[in-house]
mmCIF file of C-alpha atoms in Angstrom:
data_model
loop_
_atom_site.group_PDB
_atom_site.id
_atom_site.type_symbol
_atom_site.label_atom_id
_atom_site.label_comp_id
_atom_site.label_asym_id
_atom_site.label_seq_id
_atom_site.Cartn_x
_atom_site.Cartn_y
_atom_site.Cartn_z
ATOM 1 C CA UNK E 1 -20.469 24.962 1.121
ATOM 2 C CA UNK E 2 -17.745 23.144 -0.977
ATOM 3 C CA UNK E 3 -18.909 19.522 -1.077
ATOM 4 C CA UNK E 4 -17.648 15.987 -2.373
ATOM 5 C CA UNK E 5 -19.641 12.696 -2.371
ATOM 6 C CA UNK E 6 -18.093 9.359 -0.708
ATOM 7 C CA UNK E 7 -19.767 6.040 -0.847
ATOM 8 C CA UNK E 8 -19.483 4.833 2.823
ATOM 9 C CA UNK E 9 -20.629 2.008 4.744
ATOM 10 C CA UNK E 10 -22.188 3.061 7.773
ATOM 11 C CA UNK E 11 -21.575 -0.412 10.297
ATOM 12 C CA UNK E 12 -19.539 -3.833 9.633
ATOM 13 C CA UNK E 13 -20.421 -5.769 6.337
ATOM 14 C CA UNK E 14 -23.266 -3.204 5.732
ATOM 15 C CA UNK E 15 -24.029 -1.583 1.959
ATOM 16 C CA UNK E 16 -22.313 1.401 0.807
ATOM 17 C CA UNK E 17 -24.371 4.817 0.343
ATOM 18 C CA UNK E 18 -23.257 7.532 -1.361
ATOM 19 C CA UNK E 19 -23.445 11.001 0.855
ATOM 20 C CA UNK E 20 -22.263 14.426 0.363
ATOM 21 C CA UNK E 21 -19.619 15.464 2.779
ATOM 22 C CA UNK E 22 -17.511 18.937 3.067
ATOM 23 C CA UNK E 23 -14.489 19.204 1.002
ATOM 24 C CA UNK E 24 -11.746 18.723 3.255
ATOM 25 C CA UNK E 25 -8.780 21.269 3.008
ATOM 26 C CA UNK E 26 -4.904 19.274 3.622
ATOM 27 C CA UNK E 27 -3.264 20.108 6.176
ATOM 28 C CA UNK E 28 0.558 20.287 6.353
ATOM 29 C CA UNK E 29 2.137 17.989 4.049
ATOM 30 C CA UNK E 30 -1.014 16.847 2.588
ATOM 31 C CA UNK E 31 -2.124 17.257 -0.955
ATOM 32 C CA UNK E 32 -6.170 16.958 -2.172
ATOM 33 C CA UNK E 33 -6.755 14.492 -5.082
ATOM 34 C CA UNK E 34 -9.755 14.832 -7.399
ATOM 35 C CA UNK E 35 -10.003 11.380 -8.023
ATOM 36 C CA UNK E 36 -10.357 9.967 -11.543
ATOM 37 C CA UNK E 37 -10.635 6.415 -10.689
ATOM 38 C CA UNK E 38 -10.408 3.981 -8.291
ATOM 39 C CA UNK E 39 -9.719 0.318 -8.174
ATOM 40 C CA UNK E 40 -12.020 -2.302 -6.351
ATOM 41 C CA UNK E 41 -9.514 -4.640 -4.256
ATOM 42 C CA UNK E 42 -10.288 -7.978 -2.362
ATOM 43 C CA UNK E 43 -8.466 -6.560 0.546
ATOM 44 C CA UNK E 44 -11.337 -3.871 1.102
ATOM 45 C CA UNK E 45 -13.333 -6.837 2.262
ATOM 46 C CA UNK E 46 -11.419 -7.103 5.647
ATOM 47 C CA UNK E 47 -11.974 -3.226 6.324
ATOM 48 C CA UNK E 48 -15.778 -3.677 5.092
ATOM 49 C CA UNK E 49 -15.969 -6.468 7.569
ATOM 50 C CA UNK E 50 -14.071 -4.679 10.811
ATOM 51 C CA UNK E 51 -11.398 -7.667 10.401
ATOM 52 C CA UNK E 52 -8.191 -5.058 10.535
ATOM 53 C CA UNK E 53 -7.472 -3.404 14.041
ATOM 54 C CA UNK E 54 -8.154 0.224 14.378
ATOM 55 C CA UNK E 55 -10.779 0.273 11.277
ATOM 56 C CA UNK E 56 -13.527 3.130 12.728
ATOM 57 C CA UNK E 57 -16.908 3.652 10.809
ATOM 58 C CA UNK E 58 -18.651 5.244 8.765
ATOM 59 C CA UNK E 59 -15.966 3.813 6.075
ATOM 60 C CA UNK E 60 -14.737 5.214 3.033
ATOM 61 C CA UNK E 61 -12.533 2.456 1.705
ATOM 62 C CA UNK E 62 -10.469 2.468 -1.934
ATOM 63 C CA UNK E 63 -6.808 2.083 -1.924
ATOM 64 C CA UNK E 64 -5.870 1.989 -5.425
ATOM 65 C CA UNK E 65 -6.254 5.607 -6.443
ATOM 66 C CA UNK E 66 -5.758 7.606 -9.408
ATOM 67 C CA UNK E 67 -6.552 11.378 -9.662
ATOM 68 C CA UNK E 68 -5.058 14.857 -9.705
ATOM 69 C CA UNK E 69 -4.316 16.919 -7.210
ATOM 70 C CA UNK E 70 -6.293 19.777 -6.812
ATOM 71 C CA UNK E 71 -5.026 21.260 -3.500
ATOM 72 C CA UNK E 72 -1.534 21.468 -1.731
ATOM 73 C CA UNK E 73 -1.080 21.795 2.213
ATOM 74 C CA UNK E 74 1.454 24.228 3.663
ATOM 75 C CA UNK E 75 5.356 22.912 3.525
ATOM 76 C CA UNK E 76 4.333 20.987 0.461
ATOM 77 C CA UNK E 77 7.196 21.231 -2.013
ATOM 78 C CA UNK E 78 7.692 19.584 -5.550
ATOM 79 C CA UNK E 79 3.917 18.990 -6.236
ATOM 80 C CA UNK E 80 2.030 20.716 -8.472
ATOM 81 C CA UNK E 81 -2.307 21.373 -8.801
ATOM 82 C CA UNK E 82 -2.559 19.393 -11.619
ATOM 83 C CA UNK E 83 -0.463 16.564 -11.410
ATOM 84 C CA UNK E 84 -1.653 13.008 -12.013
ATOM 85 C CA UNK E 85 -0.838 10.969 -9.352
ATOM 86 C CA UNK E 86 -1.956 7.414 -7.616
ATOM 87 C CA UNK E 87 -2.012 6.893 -4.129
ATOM 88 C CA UNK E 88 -1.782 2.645 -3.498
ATOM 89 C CA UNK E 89 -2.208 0.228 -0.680
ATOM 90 C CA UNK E 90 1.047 1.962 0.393
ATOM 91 C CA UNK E 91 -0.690 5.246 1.692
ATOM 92 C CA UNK E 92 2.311 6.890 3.543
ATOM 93 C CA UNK E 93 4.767 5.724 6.302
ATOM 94 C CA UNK E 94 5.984 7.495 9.755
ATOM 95 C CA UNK E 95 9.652 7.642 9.302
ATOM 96 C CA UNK E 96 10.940 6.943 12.684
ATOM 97 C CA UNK E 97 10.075 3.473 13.770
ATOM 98 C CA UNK E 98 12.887 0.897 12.941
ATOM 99 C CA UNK E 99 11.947 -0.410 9.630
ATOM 100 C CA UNK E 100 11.575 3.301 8.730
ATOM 101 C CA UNK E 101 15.298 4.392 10.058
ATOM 102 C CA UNK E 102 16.225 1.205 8.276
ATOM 103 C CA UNK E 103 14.493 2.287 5.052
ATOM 104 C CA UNK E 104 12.225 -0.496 4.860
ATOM 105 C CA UNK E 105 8.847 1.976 4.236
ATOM 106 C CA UNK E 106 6.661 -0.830 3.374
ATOM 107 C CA UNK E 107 7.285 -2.515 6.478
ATOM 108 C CA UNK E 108 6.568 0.562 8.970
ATOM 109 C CA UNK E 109 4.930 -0.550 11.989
ATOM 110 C CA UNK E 110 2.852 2.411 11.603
ATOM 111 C CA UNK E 111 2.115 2.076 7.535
ATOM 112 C CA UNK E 112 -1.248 4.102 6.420
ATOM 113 C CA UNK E 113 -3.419 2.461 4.276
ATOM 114 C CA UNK E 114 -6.236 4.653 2.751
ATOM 115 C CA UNK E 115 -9.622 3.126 3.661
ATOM 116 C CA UNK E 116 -8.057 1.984 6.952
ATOM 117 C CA UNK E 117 -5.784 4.723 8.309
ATOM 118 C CA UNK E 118 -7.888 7.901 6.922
ATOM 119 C CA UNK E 119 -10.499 7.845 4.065
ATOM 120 C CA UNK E 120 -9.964 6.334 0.762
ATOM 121 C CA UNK E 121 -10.572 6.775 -2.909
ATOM 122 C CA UNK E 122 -14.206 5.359 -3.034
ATOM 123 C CA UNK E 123 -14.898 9.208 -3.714
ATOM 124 C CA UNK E 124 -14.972 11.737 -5.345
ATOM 125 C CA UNK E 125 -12.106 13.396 -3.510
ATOM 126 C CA UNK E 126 -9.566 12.248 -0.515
ATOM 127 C CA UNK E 127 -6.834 13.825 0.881
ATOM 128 C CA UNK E 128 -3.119 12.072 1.298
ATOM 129 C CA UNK E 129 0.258 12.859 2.649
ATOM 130 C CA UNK E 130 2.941 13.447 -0.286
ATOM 131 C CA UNK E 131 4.844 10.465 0.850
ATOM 132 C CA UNK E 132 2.340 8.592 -0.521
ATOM 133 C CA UNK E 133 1.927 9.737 -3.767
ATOM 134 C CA UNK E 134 3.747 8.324 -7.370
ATOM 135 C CA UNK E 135 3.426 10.448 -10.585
ATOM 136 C CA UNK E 136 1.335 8.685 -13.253
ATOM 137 C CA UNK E 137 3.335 8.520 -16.600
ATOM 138 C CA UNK E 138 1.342 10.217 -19.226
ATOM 139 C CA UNK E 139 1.379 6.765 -21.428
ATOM 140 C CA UNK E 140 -1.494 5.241 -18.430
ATOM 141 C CA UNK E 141 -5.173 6.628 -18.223
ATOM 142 C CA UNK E 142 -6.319 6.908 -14.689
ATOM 143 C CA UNK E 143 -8.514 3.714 -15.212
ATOM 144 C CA UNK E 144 -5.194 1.994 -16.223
ATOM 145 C CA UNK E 145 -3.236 3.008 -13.720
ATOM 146 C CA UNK E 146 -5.736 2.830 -10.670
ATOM 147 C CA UNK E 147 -5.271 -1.237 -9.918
ATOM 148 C CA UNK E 148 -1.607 -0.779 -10.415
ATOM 149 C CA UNK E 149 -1.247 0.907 -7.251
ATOM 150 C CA UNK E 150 -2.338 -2.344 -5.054
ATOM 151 C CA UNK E 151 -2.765 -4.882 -7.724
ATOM 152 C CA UNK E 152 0.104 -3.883 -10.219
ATOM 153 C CA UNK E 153 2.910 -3.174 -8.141
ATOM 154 C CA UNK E 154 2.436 -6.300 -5.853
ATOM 155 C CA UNK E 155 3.194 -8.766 -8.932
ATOM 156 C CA UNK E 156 5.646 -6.412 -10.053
ATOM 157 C CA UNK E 157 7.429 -6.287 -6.903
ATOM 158 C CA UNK E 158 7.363 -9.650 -5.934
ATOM 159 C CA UNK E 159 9.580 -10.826 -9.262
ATOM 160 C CA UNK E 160 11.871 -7.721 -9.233
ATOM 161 C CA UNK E 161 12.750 -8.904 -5.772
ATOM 162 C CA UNK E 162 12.685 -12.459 -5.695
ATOM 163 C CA UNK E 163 15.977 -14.504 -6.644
ATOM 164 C CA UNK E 164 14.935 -15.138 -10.861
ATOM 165 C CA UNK E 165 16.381 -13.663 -13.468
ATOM 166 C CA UNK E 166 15.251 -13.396 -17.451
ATOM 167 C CA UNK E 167 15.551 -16.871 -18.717
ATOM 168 C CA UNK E 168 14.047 -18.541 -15.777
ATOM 169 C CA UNK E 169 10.908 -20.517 -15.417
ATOM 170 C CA UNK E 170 8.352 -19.284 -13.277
ATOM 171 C CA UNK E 171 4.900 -19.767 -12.647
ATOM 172 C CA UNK E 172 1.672 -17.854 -11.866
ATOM 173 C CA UNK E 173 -0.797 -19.985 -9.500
ATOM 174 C CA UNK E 174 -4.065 -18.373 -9.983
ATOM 175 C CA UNK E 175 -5.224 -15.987 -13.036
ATOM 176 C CA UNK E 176 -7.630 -13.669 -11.439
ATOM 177 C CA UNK E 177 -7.040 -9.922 -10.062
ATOM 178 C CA UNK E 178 -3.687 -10.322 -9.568
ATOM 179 C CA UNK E 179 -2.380 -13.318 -11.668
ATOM 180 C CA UNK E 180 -3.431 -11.887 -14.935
ATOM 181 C CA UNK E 181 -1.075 -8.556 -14.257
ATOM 182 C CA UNK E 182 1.678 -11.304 -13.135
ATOM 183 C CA UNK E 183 1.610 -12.895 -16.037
ATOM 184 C CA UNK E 184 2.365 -10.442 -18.456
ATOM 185 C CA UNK E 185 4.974 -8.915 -15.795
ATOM 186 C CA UNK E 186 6.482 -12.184 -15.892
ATOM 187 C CA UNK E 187 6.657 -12.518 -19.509
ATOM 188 C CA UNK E 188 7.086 -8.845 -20.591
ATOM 189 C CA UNK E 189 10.365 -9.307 -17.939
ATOM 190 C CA UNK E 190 12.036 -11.974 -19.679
ATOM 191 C CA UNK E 191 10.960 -15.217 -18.071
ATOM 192 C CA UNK E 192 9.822 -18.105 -19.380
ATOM 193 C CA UNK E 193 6.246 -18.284 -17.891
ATOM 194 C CA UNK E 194 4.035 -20.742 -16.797
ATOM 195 C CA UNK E 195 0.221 -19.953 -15.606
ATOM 196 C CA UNK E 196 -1.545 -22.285 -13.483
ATOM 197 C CA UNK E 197 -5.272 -22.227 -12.962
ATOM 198 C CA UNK E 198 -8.148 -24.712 -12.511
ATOM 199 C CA UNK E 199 -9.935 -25.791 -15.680
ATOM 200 C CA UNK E 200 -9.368 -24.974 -19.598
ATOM 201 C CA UNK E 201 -11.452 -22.095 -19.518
ATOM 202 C CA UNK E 202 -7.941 -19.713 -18.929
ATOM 203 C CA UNK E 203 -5.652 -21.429 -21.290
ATOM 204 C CA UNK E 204 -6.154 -19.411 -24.237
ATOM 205 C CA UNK E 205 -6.510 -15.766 -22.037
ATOM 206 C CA UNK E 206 -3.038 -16.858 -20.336
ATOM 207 C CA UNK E 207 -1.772 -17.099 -23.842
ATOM 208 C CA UNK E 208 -2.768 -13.616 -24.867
ATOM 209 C CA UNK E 209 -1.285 -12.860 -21.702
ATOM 210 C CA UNK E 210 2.447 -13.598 -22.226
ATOM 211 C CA UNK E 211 2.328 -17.432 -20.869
ATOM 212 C CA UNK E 212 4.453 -19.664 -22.800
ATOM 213 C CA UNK E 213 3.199 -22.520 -21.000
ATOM 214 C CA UNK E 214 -0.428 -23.520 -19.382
ATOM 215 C CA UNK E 215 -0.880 -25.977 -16.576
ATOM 216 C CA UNK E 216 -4.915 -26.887 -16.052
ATOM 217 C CA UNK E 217 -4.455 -28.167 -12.063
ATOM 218 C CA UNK E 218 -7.753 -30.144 -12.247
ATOM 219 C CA UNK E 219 -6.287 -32.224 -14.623
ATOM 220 C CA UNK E 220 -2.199 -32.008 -14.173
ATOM 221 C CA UNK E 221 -0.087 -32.423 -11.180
ATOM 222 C CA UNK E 222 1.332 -28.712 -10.855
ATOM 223 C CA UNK E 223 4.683 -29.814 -9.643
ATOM 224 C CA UNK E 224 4.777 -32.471 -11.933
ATOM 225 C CA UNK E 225 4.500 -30.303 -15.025
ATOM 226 C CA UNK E 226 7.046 -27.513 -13.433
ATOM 227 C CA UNK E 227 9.584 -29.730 -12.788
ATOM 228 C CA UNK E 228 8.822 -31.538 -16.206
ATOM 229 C CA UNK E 229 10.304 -28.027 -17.505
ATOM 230 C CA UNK E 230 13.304 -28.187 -15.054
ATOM 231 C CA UNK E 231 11.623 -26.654 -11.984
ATOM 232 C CA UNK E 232 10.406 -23.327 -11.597
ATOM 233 C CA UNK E 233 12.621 -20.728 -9.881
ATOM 234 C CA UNK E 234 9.978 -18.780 -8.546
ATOM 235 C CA UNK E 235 6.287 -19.702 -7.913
ATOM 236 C CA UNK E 236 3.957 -16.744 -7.447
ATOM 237 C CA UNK E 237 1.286 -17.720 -5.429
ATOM 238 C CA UNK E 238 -1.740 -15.363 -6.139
ATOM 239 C CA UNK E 239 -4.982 -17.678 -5.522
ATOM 240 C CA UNK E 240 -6.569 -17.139 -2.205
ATOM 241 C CA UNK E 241 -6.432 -20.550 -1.485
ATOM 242 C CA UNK E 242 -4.173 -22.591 0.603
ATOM 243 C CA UNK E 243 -4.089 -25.636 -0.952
ATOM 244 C CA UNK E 244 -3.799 -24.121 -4.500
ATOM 245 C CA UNK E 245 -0.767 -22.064 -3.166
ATOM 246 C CA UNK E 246 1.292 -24.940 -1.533
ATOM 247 C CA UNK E 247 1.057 -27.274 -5.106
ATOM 248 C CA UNK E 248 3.693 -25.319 -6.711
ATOM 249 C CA UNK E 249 6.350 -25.996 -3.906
ATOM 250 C CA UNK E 250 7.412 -29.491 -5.021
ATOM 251 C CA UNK E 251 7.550 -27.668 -8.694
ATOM 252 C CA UNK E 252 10.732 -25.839 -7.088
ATOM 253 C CA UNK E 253 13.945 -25.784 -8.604
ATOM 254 C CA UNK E 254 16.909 -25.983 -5.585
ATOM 255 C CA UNK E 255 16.671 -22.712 -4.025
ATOM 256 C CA UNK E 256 13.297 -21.769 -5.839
ATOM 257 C CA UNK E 257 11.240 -19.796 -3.955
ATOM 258 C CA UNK E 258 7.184 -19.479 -3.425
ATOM 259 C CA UNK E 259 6.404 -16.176 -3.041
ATOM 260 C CA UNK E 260 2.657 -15.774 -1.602
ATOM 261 C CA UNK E 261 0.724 -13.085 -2.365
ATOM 262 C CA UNK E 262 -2.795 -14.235 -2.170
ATOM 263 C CA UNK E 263 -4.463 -13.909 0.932
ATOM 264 C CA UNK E 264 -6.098 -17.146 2.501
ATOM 265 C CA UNK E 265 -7.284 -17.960 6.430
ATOM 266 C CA UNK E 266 -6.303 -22.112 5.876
ATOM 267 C CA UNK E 267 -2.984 -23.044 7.132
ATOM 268 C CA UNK E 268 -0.608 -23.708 4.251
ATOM 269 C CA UNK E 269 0.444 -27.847 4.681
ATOM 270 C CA UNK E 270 4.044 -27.619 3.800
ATOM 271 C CA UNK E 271 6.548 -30.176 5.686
ATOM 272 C CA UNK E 272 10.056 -29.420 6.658
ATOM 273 C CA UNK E 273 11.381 -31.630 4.289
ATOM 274 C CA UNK E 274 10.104 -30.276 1.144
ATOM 275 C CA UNK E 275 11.812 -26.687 1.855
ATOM 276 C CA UNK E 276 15.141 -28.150 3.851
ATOM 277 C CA UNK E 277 16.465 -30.844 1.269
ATOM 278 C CA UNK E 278 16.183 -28.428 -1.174
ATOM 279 C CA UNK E 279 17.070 -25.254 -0.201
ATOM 280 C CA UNK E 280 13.835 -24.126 -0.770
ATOM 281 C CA UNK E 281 12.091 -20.931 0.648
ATOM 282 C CA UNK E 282 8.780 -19.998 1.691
ATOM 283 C CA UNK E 283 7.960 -16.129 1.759
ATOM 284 C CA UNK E 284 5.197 -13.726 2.296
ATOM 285 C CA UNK E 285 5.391 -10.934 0.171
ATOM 286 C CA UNK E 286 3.672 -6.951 0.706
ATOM 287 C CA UNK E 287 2.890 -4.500 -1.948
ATOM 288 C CA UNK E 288 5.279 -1.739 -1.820
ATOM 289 C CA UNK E 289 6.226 1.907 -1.423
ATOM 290 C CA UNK E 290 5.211 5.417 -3.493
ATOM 291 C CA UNK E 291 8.221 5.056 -5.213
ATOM 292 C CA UNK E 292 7.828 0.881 -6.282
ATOM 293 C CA UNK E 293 3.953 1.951 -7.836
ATOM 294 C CA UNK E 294 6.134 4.674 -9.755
ATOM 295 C CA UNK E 295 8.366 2.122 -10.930
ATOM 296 C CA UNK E 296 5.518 -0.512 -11.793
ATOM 297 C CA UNK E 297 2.885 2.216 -13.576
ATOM 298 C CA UNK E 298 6.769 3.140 -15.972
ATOM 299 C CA UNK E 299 7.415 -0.121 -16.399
ATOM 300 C CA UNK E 300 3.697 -1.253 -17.848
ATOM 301 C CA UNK E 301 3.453 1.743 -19.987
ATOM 302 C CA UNK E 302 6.389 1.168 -21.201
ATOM 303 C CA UNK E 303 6.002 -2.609 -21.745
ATOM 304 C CA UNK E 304 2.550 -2.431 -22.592
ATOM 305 C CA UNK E 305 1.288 -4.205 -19.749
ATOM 306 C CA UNK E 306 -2.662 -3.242 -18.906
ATOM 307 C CA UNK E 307 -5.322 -4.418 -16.751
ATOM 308 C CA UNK E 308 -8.251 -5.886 -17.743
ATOM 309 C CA UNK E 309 -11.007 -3.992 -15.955
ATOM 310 C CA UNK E 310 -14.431 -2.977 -15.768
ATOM 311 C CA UNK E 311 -16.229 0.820 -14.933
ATOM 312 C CA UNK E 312 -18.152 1.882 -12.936
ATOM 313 C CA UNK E 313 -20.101 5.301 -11.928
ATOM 314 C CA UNK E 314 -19.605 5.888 -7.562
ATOM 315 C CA UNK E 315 -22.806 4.936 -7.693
ATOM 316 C CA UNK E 316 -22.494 1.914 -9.015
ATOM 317 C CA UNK E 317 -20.135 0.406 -5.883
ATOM 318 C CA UNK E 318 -22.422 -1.924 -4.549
ATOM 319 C CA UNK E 319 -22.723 -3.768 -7.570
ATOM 320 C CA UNK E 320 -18.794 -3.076 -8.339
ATOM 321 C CA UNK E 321 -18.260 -4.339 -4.798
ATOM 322 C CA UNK E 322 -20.610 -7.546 -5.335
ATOM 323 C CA UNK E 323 -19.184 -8.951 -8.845
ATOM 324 C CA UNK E 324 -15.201 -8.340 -7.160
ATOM 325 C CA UNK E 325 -16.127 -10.470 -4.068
ATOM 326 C CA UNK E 326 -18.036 -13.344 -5.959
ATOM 327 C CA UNK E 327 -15.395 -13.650 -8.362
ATOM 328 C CA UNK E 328 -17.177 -12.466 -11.187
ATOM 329 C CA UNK E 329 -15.078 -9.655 -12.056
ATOM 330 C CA UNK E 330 -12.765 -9.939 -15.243
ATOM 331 C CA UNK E 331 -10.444 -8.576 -13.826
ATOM 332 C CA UNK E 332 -10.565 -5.542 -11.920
ATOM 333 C CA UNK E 333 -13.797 -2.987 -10.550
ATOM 334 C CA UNK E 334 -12.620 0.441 -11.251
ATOM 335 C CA UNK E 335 -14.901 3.457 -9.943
ATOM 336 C CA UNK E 336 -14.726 6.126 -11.644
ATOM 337 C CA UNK E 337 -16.357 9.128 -10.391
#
């Protein structure tokens, strides 16, 4: 028998144990990935924890993939065995609910997410539907381009969308998983960048980063110092923390935006007034489609822009999984089986 290993976790918030499974064959419009690497994400916590809707056990969780496929299902065209490709949070869309018709694929009612909607990277092989999958430039290894499938194209996505352009000031809130790839998106994009964290420890890493300004918010008042350098366009709110998110809003230039990212279960305490007698917006912001990781994976290797990230063997996912969710991680758990 043809077999793969997968590190599962058998029940809610239990460990993960590597087993040997069958190699699955695709089925129609389904490719096989060998997978080279794949990124550890704080969002596999909810799916660890049976906090999503739908999330069945034993789980096989990953969503920031990078491989090659090794198999094609029937009626696949334009996909090669061989090719190095990355299947993201964005892990395939239906195509006929509304936001589909409307051609808003990150927003399909019925979006697939590996590790929620079928098995995920943690692995040594998964299968995926082609609509999923972005070619990996050849300037990226697979542990580069792994987080940039969740991770990467988020922060990239959320300034290529949002209303600045090069020459603005914005800011990063939070230099962790996410903020340290939004920094050097920021700066490597043209704008003039400010990273916020807590403490000094950061300033100098922000630096290397691309920040052409620090703010430490144990010791400065974040909107203070923003609007000390004219108010920020944008804030990019990447901390998982509520409070932390909400300081950059008085930092807001008229019709700045704070674009949140960062997952918290707190309430963010923002008044009326701060958004309405400035024009001022408030938006939540998701990762994005096949084709957006495609753009973000070009745009870094083309830029330069890595993550910082630490290896590990499959068997090694417990203690990958352990130093993401205290925090310990600099910056992001990669598997690589």
């Amino acid at each position: 028998m043809n077999s793969m290993r997968v590190a599962q976790v058998s029940e809610p918030g239990g460990p993960f144990d590597i087993v040997e499974r069958e190699l699955p064959e695709p089925g129609p419009g389904h490719v096989r990935i060998a997978v080279e690497a794949s990124g550890v994400c704080h969002s596999d916590v909810g799916f660890v924890n049976n906090a999503y809707p739908g999330v069945s056990f034993p789980l096989v969780a990953g969503h920031e993939v990078a491989g090659r496929i090794d198999a094609l299902g029937e009626g696949v065209r334009h996909w090669t065995v061989g090719d190095r490709v990355e299947v993201g949070w964005f892990g395939g869309h239906c195509g006929h609910c509304v936001p589909c018709r409307e051609g808003d694929f990150i927003d399909c009612r019925y979006l697939q997410v590996p590790g929620w909607a079928y098995d995920g990277g943690y692995a040594t092989h998964m299968v995926a539907p082609v609509n999923a999958l972005a070619r990996i430039p050849e300037g990226l290894t697979a542990v580069d381009a792994a987080p940039l499938g969740c991770a990467g194209v988020t922060t990239y996505n959320a300034f290529r969308k949002s209303v600045a352009r090069p020459g603005d000031v914005v800011a990063v809130i939070g230099i962790g998983g996410l903020g340290h790839l939004a920094v050097q998106y920021a700066a490597k994009s043209g704008f003039e960048t400010v990273a916020v964290a807590r403490g000094e420890g950061k300033r100098d890493l922000a630096v290397q980063l691309g920040a052409h300004h620090y703010v430490d918010s144990t010791s400065t008042d974040t909107a203070k110092a923003l609007q000390a350098l004219g108010g920020a366009t944008v804030v990019l709110a990447t901390a998982s923390n509520s409070q932390a998110m909400v300081a950059g809003v008085d930092g807001l230039r008229p019709g700045g935006e704070l674009i949140v990212i960062g997952i918290a279960p707190e309430p963010m305490p923002i008044t009326p007034a701060q958004l309405i007698l400035t024009s001022r917006s408030v938006v939540g912001h998701p990762s994005g489609t096949s084709r957006d990781v495609e753009h973000a994976m070009n745009f870094s290797a083309l830029a330069g822009i890595r993550p910082m990230t630490e290896t590990v063997p499959l068997e090694g996912i417990n203690e990958a999984y352990a130093r993401m969710t205290s925090g310990a991680a600099r910056f992001r758990m990669v598997v690589v089986p």
